[in-house]
Amino acid sequence: MDSWFCDVHTHLTHERFRDDQHQVIARAIEAGLGAIVCNGLNPASNREILRLARAIPQVKPALGIYPTDAVNDMLPDDYPYRVDRFDTRSEIEFIRSCAVKKQIIAIGECGLDGYLVGEETFAAQEKVFEELIALAIEHDLPVIVHSRKREVRCAEILSSLGAKKVDFHCFGGKTKHAQKWAEDNGWYFSIPANARVSESFRKMLSSLPADRILTETDAPYMGPVRGERNEPANVVGTVAFLAELRGWDTADAKKTVWGNYLRLFGEFDSGNSTATS
Ligand SMILES: [Zn+2]
């Protein structure tokens, strides 16, 4: 079996990729990536990701609603980030229609955020998160989870709904929780490209069960060099670091992570999808 590198969580629809999105993707393919899972946040990015995935086989579409976008109608007027106003109900129905047509590889990004927004939004965030998890389970799709400052609550909800195909992206909670959830629930953890400068990601790379580790970038964020734009090709460095930490050959580390990717996400051919959006 050929093995490839994978980036299971990236945002190539971000405005910082507007001028060179295709060069960035070409560099990733050149570096050996077989899967670039683009995660949607809102109606605009969800639709752009579907278009990109139809054009480029290595781009795999995950559609979701970012936790703060899920409460777009509750954000204060002086909220520092640009968030489009949209109806989450109808966006969930759009995502459902894509799942029915087998146009998507996963549900994400979705989850809970307790860093950017306050407690008054938690109940509304949880409602959207629960609906997206239920949709994923119904269509046997993985869920890619954002869990900032709300890791334990995310896990409670995922467990109570019986979610098995789960990837926690850029997990910032306690490493002992990651360890337990990987072992007991079979959940996956995708490690970003800045692992060499992060004590907790280094710890996760060296101690999580080897069959539960994935790589991601969260590009343009979380780059290996602070302040520099990140891109999917940087997962290659994370796989090299995983090999170093475990005393493996790089080829073995690559094979392990690619096997994990296939186990969670399965084979997916965007060209097989039938309908257009
Ligand atoms: Zn993200």
PDB file of N, CA and C in Angstrom, residues 73-144:
ATOM      1  N   ASP A  73     -25.997  35.112  15.809  1.00  0.00           N
ATOM      2  CA  ASP A  73     -27.045  36.085  16.165  1.00  0.00           C
ATOM      3  C   ASP A  73     -26.913  36.587  17.604  1.00  0.00           C
ATOM      4  N   MET A  74     -25.969  36.021  18.372  1.00  0.00           N
ATOM      5  CA  MET A  74     -25.803  36.444  19.766  1.00  0.00           C
ATOM      6  C   MET A  74     -24.526  37.254  19.970  1.00  0.00           C
ATOM      7  N   LEU A  75     -23.724  37.399  18.918  1.00  0.00           N
ATOM      8  CA  LEU A  75     -22.429  38.073  19.089  1.00  0.00           C
ATOM      9  C   LEU A  75     -22.636  39.583  19.254  1.00  0.00           C
ATOM     10  N   PRO A  76     -21.835  40.190  20.133  1.00  0.00           N
ATOM     11  CA  PRO A  76     -21.983  41.638  20.336  1.00  0.00           C
ATOM     12  C   PRO A  76     -21.555  42.424  19.090  1.00  0.00           C
ATOM     13  N   ASP A  77     -22.060  43.629  18.957  1.00  0.00           N
ATOM     14  CA  ASP A  77     -21.725  44.453  17.788  1.00  0.00           C
ATOM     15  C   ASP A  77     -20.227  44.703  17.688  1.00  0.00           C
ATOM     16  N   ASP A  78     -19.549  44.733  18.839  1.00  0.00           N
ATOM     17  CA  ASP A  78     -18.109  45.010  18.799  1.00  0.00           C
ATOM     18  C   ASP A  78     -17.277  43.716  18.795  1.00  0.00           C
ATOM     19  N   TYR A  79     -17.887  42.596  18.412  1.00  0.00           N
ATOM     20  CA  TYR A  79     -17.134  41.337  18.332  1.00  0.00           C
ATOM     21  C   TYR A  79     -15.962  41.535  17.365  1.00  0.00           C
ATOM     22  N   PRO A  80     -14.736  41.182  17.782  1.00  0.00           N
ATOM     23  CA  PRO A  80     -13.550  41.588  17.018  1.00  0.00           C
ATOM     24  C   PRO A  80     -13.328  40.863  15.685  1.00  0.00           C
ATOM     25  N   TYR A  81     -14.021  39.745  15.439  1.00  0.00           N
ATOM     26  CA  TYR A  81     -13.803  39.017  14.188  1.00  0.00           C
ATOM     27  C   TYR A  81     -15.018  39.142  13.295  1.00  0.00           C
ATOM     28  N   ARG A  82     -14.766  39.021  11.997  1.00  0.00           N
ATOM     29  CA  ARG A  82     -15.885  39.106  11.060  1.00  0.00           C
ATOM     30  C   ARG A  82     -16.640  37.778  11.052  1.00  0.00           C
ATOM     31  N   VAL A  83     -17.907  37.831  11.374  1.00  0.00           N
ATOM     32  CA  VAL A  83     -18.739  36.629  11.345  1.00  0.00           C
ATOM     33  C   VAL A  83     -20.001  36.958  10.552  1.00  0.00           C
ATOM     34  N   ASP A  84     -20.244  36.209   9.476  1.00  0.00           N
ATOM     35  CA  ASP A  84     -21.450  36.449   8.684  1.00  0.00           C
ATOM     36  C   ASP A  84     -22.677  36.067   9.487  1.00  0.00           C
ATOM     37  N   ARG A  85     -23.757  36.805   9.282  1.00  0.00           N
ATOM     38  CA  ARG A  85     -25.026  36.435   9.923  1.00  0.00           C
ATOM     39  C   ARG A  85     -25.709  35.430   9.013  1.00  0.00           C
ATOM     40  N   PHE A  86     -26.117  34.303   9.566  1.00  0.00           N
ATOM     41  CA  PHE A  86     -26.837  33.316   8.758  1.00  0.00           C
ATOM     42  C   PHE A  86     -27.696  32.449   9.656  1.00  0.00           C
ATOM     43  N   ASP A  87     -28.603  31.732   9.046  1.00  0.00           N
ATOM     44  CA  ASP A  87     -29.524  30.879   9.781  1.00  0.00           C
ATOM     45  C   ASP A  87     -28.902  29.493   9.944  1.00  0.00           C
ATOM     46  N   THR A  88     -28.566  29.129  11.171  1.00  0.00           N
ATOM     47  CA  THR A  88     -27.874  27.851  11.389  1.00  0.00           C
ATOM     48  C   THR A  88     -28.763  26.661  11.010  1.00  0.00           C
ATOM     49  N   ARG A  89     -30.066  26.803  11.249  1.00  0.00           N
ATOM     50  CA  ARG A  89     -31.005  25.727  10.882  1.00  0.00           C
ATOM     51  C   ARG A  89     -30.859  25.341   9.411  1.00  0.00           C
ATOM     52  N   SER A  90     -30.927  26.359   8.555  1.00  0.00           N
ATOM     53  CA  SER A  90     -30.905  26.024   7.128  1.00  0.00           C
ATOM     54  C   SER A  90     -29.508  25.565   6.696  1.00  0.00           C
ATOM     55  N   GLU A  91     -28.457  26.030   7.391  1.00  0.00           N
ATOM     56  CA  GLU A  91     -27.123  25.545   7.034  1.00  0.00           C
ATOM     57  C   GLU A  91     -26.960  24.073   7.431  1.00  0.00           C
ATOM     58  N   ILE A  92     -27.523  23.688   8.562  1.00  0.00           N
ATOM     59  CA  ILE A  92     -27.476  22.273   8.948  1.00  0.00           C
ATOM     60  C   ILE A  92     -28.212  21.440   7.887  1.00  0.00           C
ATOM     61  N   GLU A  93     -29.324  21.958   7.406  1.00  0.00           N
ATOM     62  CA  GLU A  93     -30.052  21.214   6.365  1.00  0.00           C
ATOM     63  C   GLU A  93     -29.235  21.115   5.078  1.00  0.00           C
ATOM     64  N   PHE A  94     -28.496  22.169   4.754  1.00  0.00           N
ATOM     65  CA  PHE A  94     -27.615  22.123   3.575  1.00  0.00           C
ATOM     66  C   PHE A  94     -26.540  21.042   3.756  1.00  0.00           C
ATOM     67  N   ILE A  95     -25.928  21.014   4.935  1.00  0.00           N
ATOM     68  CA  ILE A  95     -24.884  20.010   5.218  1.00  0.00           C
ATOM     69  C   ILE A  95     -25.497  18.608   5.138  1.00  0.00           C
ATOM     70  N   ARG A  96     -26.710  18.482   5.674  1.00  0.00           N
ATOM     71  CA  ARG A  96     -27.398  17.185   5.613  1.00  0.00           C
ATOM     72  C   ARG A  96     -27.598  16.746   4.150  1.00  0.00           C
ATOM     73  N   SER A  97     -27.988  17.683   3.313  1.00  0.00           N
ATOM     74  CA  SER A  97     -28.234  17.325   1.909  1.00  0.00           C
ATOM     75  C   SER A  97     -26.934  16.868   1.234  1.00  0.00           C
ATOM     76  N   CYS A  98     -25.810  17.460   1.618  1.00  0.00           N
ATOM     77  CA  CYS A  98     -24.509  17.043   1.065  1.00  0.00           C
ATOM     78  C   CYS A  98     -24.122  15.656   1.575  1.00  0.00           C
ATOM     79  N   ALA A  99     -24.462  15.383   2.838  1.00  0.00           N
ATOM     80  CA  ALA A  99     -24.172  14.056   3.402  1.00  0.00           C
ATOM     81  C   ALA A  99     -24.995  12.995   2.682  1.00  0.00           C
ATOM     82  N   VAL A 100     -26.250  13.305   2.444  1.00  0.00           N
ATOM     83  CA  VAL A 100     -27.137  12.361   1.739  1.00  0.00           C
ATOM     84  C   VAL A 100     -26.550  12.037   0.367  1.00  0.00           C
ATOM     85  N   LYS A 101     -26.013  13.058  -0.312  1.00  0.00           N
ATOM     86  CA  LYS A 101     -25.451  12.855  -1.657  1.00  0.00           C
ATOM     87  C   LYS A 101     -24.016  12.330  -1.619  1.00  0.00           C
ATOM     88  N   LYS A 102     -23.529  12.034  -0.431  1.00  0.00           N
ATOM     89  CA  LYS A 102     -22.167  11.518  -0.242  1.00  0.00           C
ATOM     90  C   LYS A 102     -21.109  12.440  -0.834  1.00  0.00           C
ATOM     91  N   GLN A 103     -21.325  13.736  -0.661  1.00  0.00           N
ATOM     92  CA  GLN A 103     -20.379  14.726  -1.182  1.00  0.00           C
ATOM     93  C   GLN A 103     -19.312  15.097  -0.172  1.00  0.00           C
ATOM     94  N   ILE A 104     -19.431  14.621   1.073  1.00  0.00           N
ATOM     95  CA  ILE A 104     -18.486  15.078   2.099  1.00  0.00           C
ATOM     96  C   ILE A 104     -17.836  13.903   2.832  1.00  0.00           C
ATOM     97  N   ILE A 105     -16.609  14.163   3.294  1.00  0.00           N
ATOM     98  CA  ILE A 105     -15.837  13.105   3.959  1.00  0.00           C
ATOM     99  C   ILE A 105     -16.040  13.132   5.470  1.00  0.00           C
ATOM    100  N   ALA A 106     -16.459  14.290   5.997  1.00  0.00           N
ATOM    101  CA  ALA A 106     -16.605  14.442   7.457  1.00  0.00           C
ATOM    102  C   ALA A 106     -17.482  15.643   7.762  1.00  0.00           C
ATOM    103  N   ILE A 107     -17.897  15.728   9.038  1.00  0.00           N
ATOM    104  CA  ILE A 107     -18.568  16.919   9.560  1.00  0.00           C
ATOM    105  C   ILE A 107     -17.525  17.681  10.368  1.00  0.00           C
ATOM    106  N   GLY A 108     -17.310  18.953  10.024  1.00  0.00           N
ATOM    107  CA  GLY A 108     -16.351  19.770  10.768  1.00  0.00           C
ATOM    108  C   GLY A 108     -15.961  21.012   9.964  1.00  0.00           C
ATOM    109  N   GLU A 109     -15.680  21.996  10.596  1.00  0.00           N
ATOM    110  CA  GLU A 109     -15.354  22.076  11.993  1.00  0.00           C
ATOM    111  C   GLU A 109     -16.621  22.363  12.803  1.00  0.00           C
ATOM    112  N   CYS A 110     -16.702  21.727  13.951  1.00  0.00           N
ATOM    113  CA  CYS A 110     -17.819  22.015  14.844  1.00  0.00           C
ATOM    114  C   CYS A 110     -17.336  21.757  16.267  1.00  0.00           C
ATOM    115  N   GLY A 111     -18.123  22.181  17.229  1.00  0.00           N
ATOM    116  CA  GLY A 111     -17.707  21.948  18.615  1.00  0.00           C
ATOM    117  C   GLY A 111     -18.166  23.052  19.537  1.00  0.00           C
ATOM    118  N   LEU A 112     -17.355  23.289  20.559  1.00  0.00           N
ATOM    119  CA  LEU A 112     -17.702  24.268  21.589  1.00  0.00           C
ATOM    120  C   LEU A 112     -16.503  25.171  21.856  1.00  0.00           C
ATOM    121  N   ASP A 113     -16.785  26.453  22.044  1.00  0.00           N
ATOM    122  CA  ASP A 113     -15.710  27.404  22.339  1.00  0.00           C
ATOM    123  C   ASP A 113     -16.045  28.203  23.591  1.00  0.00           C
ATOM    124  N   GLY A 114     -15.142  28.158  24.548  1.00  0.00           N
ATOM    125  CA  GLY A 114     -15.336  28.928  25.776  1.00  0.00           C
ATOM    126  C   GLY A 114     -14.259  29.962  25.939  1.00  0.00           C
ATOM    127  N   TYR A 115     -13.545  30.244  24.841  1.00  0.00           N
ATOM    128  CA  TYR A 115     -12.444  31.208  24.891  1.00  0.00           C
ATOM    129  C   TYR A 115     -12.849  32.526  24.231  1.00  0.00           C
ATOM    130  N   LEU A 116     -13.441  32.416  23.039  1.00  0.00           N
ATOM    131  CA  LEU A 116     -13.781  33.619  22.275  1.00  0.00           C
ATOM    132  C   LEU A 116     -15.116  34.229  22.708  1.00  0.00           C
ATOM    133  N   VAL A 117     -15.999  33.370  23.224  1.00  0.00           N
ATOM    134  CA  VAL A 117     -17.330  33.846  23.613  1.00  0.00           C
ATOM    135  C   VAL A 117     -17.677  33.328  25.006  1.00  0.00           C
ATOM    136  N   GLY A 118     -18.691  33.943  25.598  1.00  0.00           N
ATOM    137  CA  GLY A 118     -18.999  33.666  27.007  1.00  0.00           C
ATOM    138  C   GLY A 118     -20.096  32.642  27.224  1.00  0.00           C
ATOM    139  N   GLU A 119     -20.327  32.409  28.513  1.00  0.00           N
ATOM    140  CA  GLU A 119     -21.273  31.383  28.951  1.00  0.00           C
ATOM    141  C   GLU A 119     -22.682  31.546  28.411  1.00  0.00           C
ATOM    142  N   GLU A 120     -23.066  32.795  28.147  1.00  0.00           N
ATOM    143  CA  GLU A 120     -24.439  33.020  27.679  1.00  0.00           C
ATOM    144  C   GLU A 120     -24.688  32.358  26.323  1.00  0.00           C
ATOM    145  N   THR A 121     -23.596  31.966  25.648  1.00  0.00           N
ATOM    146  CA  THR A 121     -23.757  31.331  24.324  1.00  0.00           C
ATOM    147  C   THR A 121     -23.674  29.802  24.397  1.00  0.00           C
ATOM    148  N   PHE A 122     -23.346  29.252  25.553  1.00  0.00           N
ATOM    149  CA  PHE A 122     -23.015  27.822  25.624  1.00  0.00           C
ATOM    150  C   PHE A 122     -24.183  26.918  25.225  1.00  0.00           C
ATOM    151  N   ALA A 123     -25.385  27.226  25.731  1.00  0.00           N
ATOM    152  CA  ALA A 123     -26.527  26.357  25.430  1.00  0.00           C
ATOM    153  C   ALA A 123     -26.791  26.345  23.918  1.00  0.00           C
ATOM    154  N   ALA A 124     -26.725  27.519  23.305  1.00  0.00           N
ATOM    155  CA  ALA A 124     -26.986  27.605  21.849  1.00  0.00           C
ATOM    156  C   ALA A 124     -25.884  26.895  21.061  1.00  0.00           C
ATOM    157  N   GLN A 125     -24.636  27.024  21.500  1.00  0.00           N
ATOM    158  CA  GLN A 125     -23.538  26.304  20.837  1.00  0.00           C
ATOM    159  C   GLN A 125     -23.763  24.794  20.909  1.00  0.00           C
ATOM    160  N   GLU A 126     -24.167  24.349  22.097  1.00  0.00           N
ATOM    161  CA  GLU A 126     -24.341  22.897  22.288  1.00  0.00           C
ATOM    162  C   GLU A 126     -25.445  22.339  21.411  1.00  0.00           C
ATOM    163  N   LYS A 127     -26.485  23.122  21.189  1.00  0.00           N
ATOM    164  CA  LYS A 127     -27.602  22.655  20.368  1.00  0.00           C
ATOM    165  C   LYS A 127     -27.121  22.374  18.932  1.00  0.00           C
ATOM    166  N   VAL A 128     -26.353  23.306  18.385  1.00  0.00           N
ATOM    167  CA  VAL A 128     -25.850  23.129  17.012  1.00  0.00           C
ATOM    168  C   VAL A 128     -24.862  21.961  16.958  1.00  0.00           C
ATOM    169  N   PHE A 129     -23.986  21.899  17.950  1.00  0.00           N
ATOM    170  CA  PHE A 129     -22.998  20.812  18.007  1.00  0.00           C
ATOM    171  C   PHE A 129     -23.709  19.458  18.041  1.00  0.00           C
ATOM    172  N   GLU A 130     -24.725  19.344  18.897  1.00  0.00           N
ATOM    173  CA  GLU A 130     -25.459  18.077  19.010  1.00  0.00           C
ATOM    174  C   GLU A 130     -26.123  17.688  17.691  1.00  0.00           C
ATOM    175  N   GLU A 131     -26.674  18.662  17.016  1.00  0.00           N
ATOM    176  CA  GLU A 131     -27.340  18.350  15.741  1.00  0.00           C
ATOM    177  C   GLU A 131     -26.334  17.881  14.701  1.00  0.00           C
ATOM    178  N   LEU A 132     -25.163  18.508  14.699  1.00  0.00           N
ATOM    179  CA  LEU A 132     -24.140  18.102  13.724  1.00  0.00           C
ATOM    180  C   LEU A 132     -23.577  16.714  14.049  1.00  0.00           C
ATOM    181  N   ILE A 133     -23.425  16.412  15.335  1.00  0.00           N
ATOM    182  CA  ILE A 133     -22.957  15.066  15.713  1.00  0.00           C
ATOM    183  C   ILE A 133     -23.994  14.025  15.288  1.00  0.00           C
ATOM    184  N   ALA A 134     -25.260  14.317  15.566  1.00  0.00           N
ATOM    185  CA  ALA A 134     -26.321  13.364  15.210  1.00  0.00           C
ATOM    186  C   ALA A 134     -26.321  13.120  13.695  1.00  0.00           C
ATOM    187  N   LEU A 135     -26.132  14.189  12.947  1.00  0.00           N
ATOM    188  CA  LEU A 135     -26.080  14.075  11.485  1.00  0.00           C
ATOM    189  C   LEU A 135     -24.901  13.189  11.048  1.00  0.00           C
ATOM    190  N   ALA A 136     -23.753  13.399  11.692  1.00  0.00           N
ATOM    191  CA  ALA A 136     -22.565  12.601  11.363  1.00  0.00           C
ATOM    192  C   ALA A 136     -22.820  11.125  11.652  1.00  0.00           C
ATOM    193  N   ILE A 137     -23.395  10.848  12.816  1.00  0.00           N
ATOM    194  CA  ILE A 137     -23.647   9.450  13.193  1.00  0.00           C
ATOM    195  C   ILE A 137     -24.626   8.819  12.205  1.00  0.00           C
ATOM    196  N   GLU A 138     -25.662   9.562  11.879  1.00  0.00           N
ATOM    197  CA  GLU A 138     -26.681   9.049  10.954  1.00  0.00           C
ATOM    198  C   GLU A 138     -26.076   8.657   9.603  1.00  0.00           C
ATOM    199  N   HIS A 139     -25.070   9.407   9.169  1.00  0.00           N
ATOM    200  CA  HIS A 139     -24.460   9.136   7.860  1.00  0.00           C
ATOM    201  C   HIS A 139     -23.088   8.461   7.975  1.00  0.00           C
ATOM    202  N   ASP A 140     -22.780   7.982   9.174  1.00  0.00           N
ATOM    203  CA  ASP A 140     -21.535   7.269   9.430  1.00  0.00           C
ATOM    204  C   ASP A 140     -20.291   8.078   9.025  1.00  0.00           C
ATOM    205  N   LEU A 141     -20.325   9.378   9.337  1.00  0.00           N
ATOM    206  CA  LEU A 141     -19.199  10.259   9.010  1.00  0.00           C
ATOM    207  C   LEU A 141     -18.424  10.621  10.282  1.00  0.00           C
ATOM    208  N   PRO A 142     -17.111  10.845  10.153  1.00  0.00           N
ATOM    209  CA  PRO A 142     -16.348  11.338  11.307  1.00  0.00           C
ATOM    210  C   PRO A 142     -16.743  12.784  11.663  1.00  0.00           C
ATOM    211  N   VAL A 143     -16.527  13.140  12.927  1.00  0.00           N
ATOM    212  CA  VAL A 143     -16.748  14.515  13.391  1.00  0.00           C
ATOM    213  C   VAL A 143     -15.392  15.118  13.752  1.00  0.00           C
ATOM    214  N   ILE A 144     -15.092  16.284  13.210  1.00  0.00           N
ATOM    215  CA  ILE A 144     -13.835  16.979  13.538  1.00  0.00           C
ATOM    216  C   ILE A 144     -14.176  18.092  14.534  1.00  0.00           C
TER     217      ILE A 144
END
